[in-house]
CSV table of C-alpha atoms in Angstrom, one decimal:
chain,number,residue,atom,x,y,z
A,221,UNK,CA,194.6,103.8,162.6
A,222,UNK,CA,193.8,104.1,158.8
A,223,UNK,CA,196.2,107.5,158.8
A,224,UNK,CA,198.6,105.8,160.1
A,225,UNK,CA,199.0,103.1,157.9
A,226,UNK,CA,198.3,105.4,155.2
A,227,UNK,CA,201.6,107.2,156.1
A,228,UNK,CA,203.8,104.0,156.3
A,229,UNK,CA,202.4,103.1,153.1
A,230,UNK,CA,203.1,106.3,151.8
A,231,UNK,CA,206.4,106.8,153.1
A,232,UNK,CA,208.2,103.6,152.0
A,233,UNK,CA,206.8,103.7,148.4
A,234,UNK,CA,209.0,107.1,148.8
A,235,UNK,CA,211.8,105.8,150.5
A,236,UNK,CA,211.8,103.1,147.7
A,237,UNK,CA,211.5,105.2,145.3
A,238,UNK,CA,214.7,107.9,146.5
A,239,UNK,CA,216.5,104.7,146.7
A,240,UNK,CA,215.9,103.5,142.8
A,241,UNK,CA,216.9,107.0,142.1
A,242,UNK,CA,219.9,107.5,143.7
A,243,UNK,CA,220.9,104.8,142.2
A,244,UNK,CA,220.3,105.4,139.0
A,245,UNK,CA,222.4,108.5,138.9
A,246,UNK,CA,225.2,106.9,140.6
A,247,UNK,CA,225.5,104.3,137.9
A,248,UNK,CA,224.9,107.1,135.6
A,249,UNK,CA,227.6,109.9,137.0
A,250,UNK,CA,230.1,107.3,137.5
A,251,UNK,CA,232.9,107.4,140.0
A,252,UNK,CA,232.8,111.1,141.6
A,253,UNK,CA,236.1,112.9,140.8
A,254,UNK,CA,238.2,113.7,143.3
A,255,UNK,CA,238.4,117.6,143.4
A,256,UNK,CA,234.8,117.9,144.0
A,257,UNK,CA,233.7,119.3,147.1
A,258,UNK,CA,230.9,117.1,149.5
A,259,UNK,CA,227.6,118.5,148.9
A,260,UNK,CA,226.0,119.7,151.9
A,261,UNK,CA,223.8,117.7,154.2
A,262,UNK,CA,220.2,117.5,153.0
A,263,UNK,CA,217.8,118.8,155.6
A,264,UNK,CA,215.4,115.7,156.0
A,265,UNK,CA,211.7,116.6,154.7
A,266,UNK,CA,208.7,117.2,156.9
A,267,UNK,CA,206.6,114.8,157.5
A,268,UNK,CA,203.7,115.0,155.2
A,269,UNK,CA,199.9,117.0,156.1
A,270,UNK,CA,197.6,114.5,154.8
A,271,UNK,CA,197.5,110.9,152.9
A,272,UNK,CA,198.4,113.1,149.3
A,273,UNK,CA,202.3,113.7,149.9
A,274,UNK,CA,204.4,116.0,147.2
A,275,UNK,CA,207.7,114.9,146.2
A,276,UNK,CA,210.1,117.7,146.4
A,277,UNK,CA,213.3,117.5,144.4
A,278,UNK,CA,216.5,119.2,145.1
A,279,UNK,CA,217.7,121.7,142.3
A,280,UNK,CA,220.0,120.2,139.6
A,281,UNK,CA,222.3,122.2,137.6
A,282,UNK,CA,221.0,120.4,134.1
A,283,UNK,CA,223.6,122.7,132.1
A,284,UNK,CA,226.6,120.3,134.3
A,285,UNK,CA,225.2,117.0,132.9
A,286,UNK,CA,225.3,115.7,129.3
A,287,UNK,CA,222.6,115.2,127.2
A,288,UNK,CA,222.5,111.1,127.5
A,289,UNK,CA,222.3,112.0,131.7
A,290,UNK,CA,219.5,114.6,131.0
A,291,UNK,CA,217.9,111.9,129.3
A,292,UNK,CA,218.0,109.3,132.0
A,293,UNK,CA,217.3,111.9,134.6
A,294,UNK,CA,214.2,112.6,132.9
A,295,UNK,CA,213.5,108.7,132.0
A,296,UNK,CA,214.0,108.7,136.1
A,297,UNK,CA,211.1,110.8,136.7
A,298,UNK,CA,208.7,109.6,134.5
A,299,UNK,CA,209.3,106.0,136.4
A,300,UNK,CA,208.8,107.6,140.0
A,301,UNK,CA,205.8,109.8,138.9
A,302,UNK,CA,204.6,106.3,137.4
A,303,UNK,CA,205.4,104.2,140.6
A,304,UNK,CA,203.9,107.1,143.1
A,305,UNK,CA,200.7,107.2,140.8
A,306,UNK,CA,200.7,103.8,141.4
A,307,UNK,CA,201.1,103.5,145.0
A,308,UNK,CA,198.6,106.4,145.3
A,309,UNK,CA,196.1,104.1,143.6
A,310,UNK,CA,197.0,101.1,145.7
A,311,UNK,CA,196.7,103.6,148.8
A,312,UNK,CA,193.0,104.2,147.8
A,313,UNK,CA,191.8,100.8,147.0
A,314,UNK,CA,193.6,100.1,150.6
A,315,UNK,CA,191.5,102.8,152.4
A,316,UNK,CA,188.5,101.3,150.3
A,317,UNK,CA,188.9,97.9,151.6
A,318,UNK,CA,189.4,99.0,155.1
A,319,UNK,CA,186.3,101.1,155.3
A,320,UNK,CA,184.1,98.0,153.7
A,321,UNK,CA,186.3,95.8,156.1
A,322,UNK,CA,185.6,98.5,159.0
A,323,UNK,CA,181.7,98.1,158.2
A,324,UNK,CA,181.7,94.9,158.1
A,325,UNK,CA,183.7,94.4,161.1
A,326,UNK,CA,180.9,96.9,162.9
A,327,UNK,CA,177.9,94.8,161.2
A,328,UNK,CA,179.6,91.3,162.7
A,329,UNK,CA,180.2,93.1,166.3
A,330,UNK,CA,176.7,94.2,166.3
A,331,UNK,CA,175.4,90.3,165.7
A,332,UNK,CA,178.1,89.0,167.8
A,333,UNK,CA,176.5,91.7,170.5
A,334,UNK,CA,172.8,90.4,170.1
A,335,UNK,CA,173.8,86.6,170.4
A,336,UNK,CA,176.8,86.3,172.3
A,337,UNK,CA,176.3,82.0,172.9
A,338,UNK,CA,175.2,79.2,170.9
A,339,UNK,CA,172.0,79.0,172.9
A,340,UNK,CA,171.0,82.9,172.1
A,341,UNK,CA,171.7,81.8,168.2
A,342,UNK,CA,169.5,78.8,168.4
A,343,UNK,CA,167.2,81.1,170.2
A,344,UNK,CA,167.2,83.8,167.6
A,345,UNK,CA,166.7,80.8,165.2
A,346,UNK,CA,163.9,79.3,166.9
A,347,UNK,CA,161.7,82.9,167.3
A,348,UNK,CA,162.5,83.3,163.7
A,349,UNK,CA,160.6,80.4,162.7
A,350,UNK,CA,157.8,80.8,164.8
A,351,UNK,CA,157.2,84.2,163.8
A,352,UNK,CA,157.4,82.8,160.6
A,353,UNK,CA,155.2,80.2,161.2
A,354,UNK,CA,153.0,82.6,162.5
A,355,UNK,CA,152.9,84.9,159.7
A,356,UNK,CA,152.2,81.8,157.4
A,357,UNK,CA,149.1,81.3,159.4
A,358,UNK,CA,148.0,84.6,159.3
A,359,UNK,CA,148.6,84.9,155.7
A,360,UNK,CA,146.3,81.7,155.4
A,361,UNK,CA,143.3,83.3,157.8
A,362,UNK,CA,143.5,86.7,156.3
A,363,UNK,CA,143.5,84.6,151.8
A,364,UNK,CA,140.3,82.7,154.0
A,365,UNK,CA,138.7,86.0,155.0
A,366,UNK,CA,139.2,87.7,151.8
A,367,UNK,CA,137.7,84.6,150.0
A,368,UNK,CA,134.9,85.0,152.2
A,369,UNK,CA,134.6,89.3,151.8
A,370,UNK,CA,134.6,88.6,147.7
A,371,UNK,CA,131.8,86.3,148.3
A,372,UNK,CA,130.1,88.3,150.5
A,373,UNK,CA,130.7,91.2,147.9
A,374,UNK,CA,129.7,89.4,144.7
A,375,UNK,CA,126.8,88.3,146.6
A,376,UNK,CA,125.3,91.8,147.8
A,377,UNK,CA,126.2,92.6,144.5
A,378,UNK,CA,123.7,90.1,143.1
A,379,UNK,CA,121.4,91.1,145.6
A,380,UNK,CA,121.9,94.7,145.1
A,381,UNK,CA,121.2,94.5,141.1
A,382,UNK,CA,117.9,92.1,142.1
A,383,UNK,CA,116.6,95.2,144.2
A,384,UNK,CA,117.5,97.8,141.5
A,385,UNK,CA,115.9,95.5,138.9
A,386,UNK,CA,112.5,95.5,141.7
A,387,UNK,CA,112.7,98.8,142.2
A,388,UNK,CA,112.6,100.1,139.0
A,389,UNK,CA,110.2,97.1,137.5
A,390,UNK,CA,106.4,96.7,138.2
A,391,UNK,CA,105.8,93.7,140.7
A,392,UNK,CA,102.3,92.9,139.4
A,393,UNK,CA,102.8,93.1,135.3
A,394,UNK,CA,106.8,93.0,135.1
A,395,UNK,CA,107.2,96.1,133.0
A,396,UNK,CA,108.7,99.1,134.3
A,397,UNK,CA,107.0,101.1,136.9
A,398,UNK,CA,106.3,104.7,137.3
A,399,UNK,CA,109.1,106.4,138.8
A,400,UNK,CA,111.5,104.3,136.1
A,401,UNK,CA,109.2,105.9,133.4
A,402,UNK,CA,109.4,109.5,134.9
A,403,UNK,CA,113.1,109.1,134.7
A,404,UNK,CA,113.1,107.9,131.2
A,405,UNK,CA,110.7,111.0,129.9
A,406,UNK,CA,113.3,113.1,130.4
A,407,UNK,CA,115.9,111.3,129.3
A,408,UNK,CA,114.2,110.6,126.0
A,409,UNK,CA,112.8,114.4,125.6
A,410,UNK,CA,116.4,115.8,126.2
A,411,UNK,CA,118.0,113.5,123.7
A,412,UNK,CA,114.9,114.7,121.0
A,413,UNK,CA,116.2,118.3,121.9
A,414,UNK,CA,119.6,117.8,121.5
A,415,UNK,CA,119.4,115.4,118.0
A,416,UNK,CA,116.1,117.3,116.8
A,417,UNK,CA,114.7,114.1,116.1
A,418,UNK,CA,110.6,113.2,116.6
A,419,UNK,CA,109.6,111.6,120.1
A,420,UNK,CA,105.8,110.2,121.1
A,421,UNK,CA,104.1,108.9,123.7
A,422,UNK,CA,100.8,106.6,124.1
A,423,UNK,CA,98.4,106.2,127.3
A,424,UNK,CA,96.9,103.8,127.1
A,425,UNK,CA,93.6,102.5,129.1
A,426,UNK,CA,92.2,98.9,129.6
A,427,UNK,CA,88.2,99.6,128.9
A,428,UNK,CA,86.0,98.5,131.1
A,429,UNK,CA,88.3,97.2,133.9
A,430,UNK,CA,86.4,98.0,137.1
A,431,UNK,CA,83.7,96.0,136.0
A,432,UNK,CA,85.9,92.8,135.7
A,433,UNK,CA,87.2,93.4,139.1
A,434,UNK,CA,83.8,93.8,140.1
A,435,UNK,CA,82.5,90.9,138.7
A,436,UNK,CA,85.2,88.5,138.9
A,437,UNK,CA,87.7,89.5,141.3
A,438,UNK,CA,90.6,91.2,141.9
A,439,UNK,CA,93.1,88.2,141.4
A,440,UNK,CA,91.4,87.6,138.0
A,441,UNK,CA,92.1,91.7,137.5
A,442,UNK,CA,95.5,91.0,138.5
A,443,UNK,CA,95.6,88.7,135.8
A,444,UNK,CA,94.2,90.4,133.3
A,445,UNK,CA,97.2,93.1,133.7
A,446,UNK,CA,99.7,90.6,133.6
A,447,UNK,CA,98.4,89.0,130.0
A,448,UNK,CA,97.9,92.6,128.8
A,449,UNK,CA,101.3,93.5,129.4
A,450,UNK,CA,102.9,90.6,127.6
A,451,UNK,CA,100.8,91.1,124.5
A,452,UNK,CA,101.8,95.4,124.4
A,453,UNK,CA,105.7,94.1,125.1
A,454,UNK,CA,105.1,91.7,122.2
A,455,UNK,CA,104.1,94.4,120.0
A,456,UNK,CA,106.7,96.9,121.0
A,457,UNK,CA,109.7,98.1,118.6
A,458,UNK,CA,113.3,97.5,119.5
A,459,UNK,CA,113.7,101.4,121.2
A,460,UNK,CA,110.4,101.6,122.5
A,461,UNK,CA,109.0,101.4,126.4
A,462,UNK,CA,106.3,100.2,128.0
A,463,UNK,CA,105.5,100.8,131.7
A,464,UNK,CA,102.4,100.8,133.9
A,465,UNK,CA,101.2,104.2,134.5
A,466,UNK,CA,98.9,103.2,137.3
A,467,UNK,CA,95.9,100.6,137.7
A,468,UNK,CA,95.1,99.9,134.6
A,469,UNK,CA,96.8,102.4,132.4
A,470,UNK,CA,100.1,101.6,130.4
A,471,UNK,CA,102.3,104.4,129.4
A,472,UNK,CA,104.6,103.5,125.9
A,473,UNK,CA,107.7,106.0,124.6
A,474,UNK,CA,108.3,105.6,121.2
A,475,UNK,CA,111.8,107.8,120.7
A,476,UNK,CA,112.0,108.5,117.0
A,477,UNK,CA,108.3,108.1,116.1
A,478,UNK,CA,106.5,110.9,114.9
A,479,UNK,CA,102.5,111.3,115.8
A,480,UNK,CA,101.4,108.6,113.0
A,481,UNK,CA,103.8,106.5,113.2
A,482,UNK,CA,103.1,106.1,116.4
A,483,UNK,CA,99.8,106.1,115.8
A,484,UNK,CA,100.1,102.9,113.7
A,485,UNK,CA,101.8,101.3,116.6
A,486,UNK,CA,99.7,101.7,119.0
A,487,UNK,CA,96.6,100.8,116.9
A,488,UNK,CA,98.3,97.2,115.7
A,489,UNK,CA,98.4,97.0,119.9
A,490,UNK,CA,95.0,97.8,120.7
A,491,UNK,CA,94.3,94.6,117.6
A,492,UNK,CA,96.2,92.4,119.2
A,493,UNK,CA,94.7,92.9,121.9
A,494,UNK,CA,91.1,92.5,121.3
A,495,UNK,CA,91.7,89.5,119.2
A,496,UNK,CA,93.6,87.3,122.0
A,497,UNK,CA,90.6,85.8,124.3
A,498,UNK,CA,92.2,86.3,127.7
A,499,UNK,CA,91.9,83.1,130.2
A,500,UNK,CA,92.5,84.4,133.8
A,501,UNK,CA,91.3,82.2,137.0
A,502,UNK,CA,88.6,80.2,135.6
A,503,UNK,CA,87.0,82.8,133.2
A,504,UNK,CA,87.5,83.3,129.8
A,505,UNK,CA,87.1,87.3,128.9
A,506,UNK,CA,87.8,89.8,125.6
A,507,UNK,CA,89.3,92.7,126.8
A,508,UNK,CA,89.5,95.9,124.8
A,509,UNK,CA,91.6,99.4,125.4
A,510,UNK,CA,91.7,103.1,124.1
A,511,UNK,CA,95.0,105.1,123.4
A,512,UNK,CA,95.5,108.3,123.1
A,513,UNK,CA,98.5,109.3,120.9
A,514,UNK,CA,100.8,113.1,121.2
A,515,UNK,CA,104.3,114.2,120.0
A,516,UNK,CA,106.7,116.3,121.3
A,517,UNK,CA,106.1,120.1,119.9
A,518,UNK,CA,109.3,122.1,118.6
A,519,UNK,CA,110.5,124.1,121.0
A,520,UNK,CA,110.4,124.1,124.8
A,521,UNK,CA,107.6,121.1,125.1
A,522,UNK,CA,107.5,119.6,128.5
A,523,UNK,CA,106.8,116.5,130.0
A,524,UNK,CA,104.1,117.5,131.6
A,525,UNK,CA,102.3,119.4,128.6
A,526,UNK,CA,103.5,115.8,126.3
A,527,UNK,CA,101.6,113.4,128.8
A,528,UNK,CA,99.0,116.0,129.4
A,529,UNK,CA,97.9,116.0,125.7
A,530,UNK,CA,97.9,112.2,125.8
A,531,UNK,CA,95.5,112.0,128.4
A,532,UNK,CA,93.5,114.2,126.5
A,533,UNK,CA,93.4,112.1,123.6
A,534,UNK,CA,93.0,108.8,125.8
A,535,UNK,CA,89.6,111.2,127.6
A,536,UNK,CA,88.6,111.8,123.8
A,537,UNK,CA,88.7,107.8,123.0
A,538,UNK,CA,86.8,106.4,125.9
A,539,UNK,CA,84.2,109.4,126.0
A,540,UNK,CA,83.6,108.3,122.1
A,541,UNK,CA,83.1,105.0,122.6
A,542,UNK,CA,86.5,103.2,123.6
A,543,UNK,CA,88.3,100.5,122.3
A,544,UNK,CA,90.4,103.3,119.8
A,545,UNK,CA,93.0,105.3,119.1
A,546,UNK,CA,93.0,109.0,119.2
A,547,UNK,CA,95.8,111.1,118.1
A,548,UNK,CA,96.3,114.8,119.5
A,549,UNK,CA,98.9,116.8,118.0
């Protein structure tokens, strides 16, 4: 359908277009004379292969005609290679229109197809709203269940950090426990590696302790732990740590404290200490402690050698007599 209207387009912008021109060289030429011979019949042109069609002139003898006619003659085709430029252009936005016409015509037959009454419109309507309806209300349960998930989330989040915070902290004296201290040896005695700084440590022993359990029970023991930790966190530095080693042994790092310094620390603890009556249950006691002081060792010092020659001081302390501190280098 669109070639054929393309050709009858195409065909009477030419047929327009032969017309102008013939009779513009009639007016031009003038009347014919009358010695001139009839010029032949022209064979009429083939029809054209496609939607481009080539104008083919017939030969003029341009030496017969005057200058002014040459002129004109050429004015002549300028115009009708203007005027078929310009049908050529119309042709395309034509063929454009039809093929956005033609799709649109094939989008409306496809609706018309899928509601062909009122009723199937107001049907197709109706659906429409319920399943937006329904998405609305599913939107609205699934904002109600994802309120209730971040909820959940922050609190086993909460939770979670609580149980970290238990499991790394001491449930009887609220200082870190042993495992949290293992972990923080070797953090500390890597970093003294790497920044070949000093790094101590300090074990330290309540003296004396079985006997108070012994004598006044194990809840006033418990007690006694508890009030001893507060006074060695007290006395701590901003970088140090204090955890409980076991019973009633207290473990401190000192990271950038070298054996005396740490030495001074730990002997302004064991002071403290035995100057602050302690008042647990219903008795009223003066508890002491020994310490034994060592230092990392350049080189490949361990953990294991580092608290080993801490416990050897803290031996040395409460084999002399307790309530000191003893430094082992």
């Amino acid at each position: 359908m669109l070639n054929i209207i393309t050709y009858s387009v195409l065909a009477f912008g030419i047929a327009m277009l032969l017309g102008s021109f013939w009779l513009l060289r009639r007016s031009m030429a003038g009347p014919a004379p009358p010695q001139a011979a009839p010029l032949p019949a022209r064979k009429p042109l083939p029809a054209p292969a496609s939607a481009s069609v080539a104008l083919v002139h017939a030969p003029v003898v341009e030496a017969s005609l005057s200058e002014d006619e040459l002129l004109a003659l050429q004015r002549s085709r300028e115009l009708m290679h203007g005027l078929l430029a310009g049908v050529s252009q119309n042709v395309r936005n034509l063929l454009g229109e039809m093929d956005a016409y033609t799709g649109s015509l094939k989008r409306h037959e496809t609706s018309v197809k899928q509601a062909q009454t009122l009723a199937a419109l107001e049907e197709v309507e109706r659906l429409l709203l319920a399943g937006i309806s329904d998405m609305q209300s599913a939107s609205e349960t699934y904002r109600d269940k994802l309120h209730g998930a971040n909820k959940t989330i922050a609190e086993q989040r909460t939770e979670l950090d609580r149980l970290s915070e238990e499991a790394s902290i001491d449930f009887l004296t609220r200082v870190a426990n042993r495992r949290t201290l293992d972990k923080r040896l070797v953090e500390e005695l890597n970093r003294a590696g790497r920044e070949n700084r000093p790094f101590s440590v300090v074990l330290f022993d309540l003296d004396h302790f079985k006997a108070i359990n012994d004598t006044h029970g194990h809840l006033c023991g418990d007690e006694i732990l508890r009030i001893a930790a507060q006074i060695l966190s007290t006395h701590c530095r901003e970088y140090d740590f204090l955890a409980r080693y076991g019973g009633e042994e207290f473990a401190l790092m000192l990271p950038g404290a070298a054996l005396k310094e740490a030495g001074a620390v730990a002997e302004k603890m064991r002071l403290q200490l035995a100057a602050a009556p302690l008042k647990a249950l219903q008795a009223t006691l003066s508890v002491t402690l020994s310490a034994g002081v060592s230092e990392v060792r350049p080189g490949n010092d361990t953990i294991a050698a580092l608290i080993g020659r801490a416990d050897q001081a803290l031996y040395k302390a409460k084999s002399t007599g307790r309530n000191r501190v003893i430094l082992q280098a």
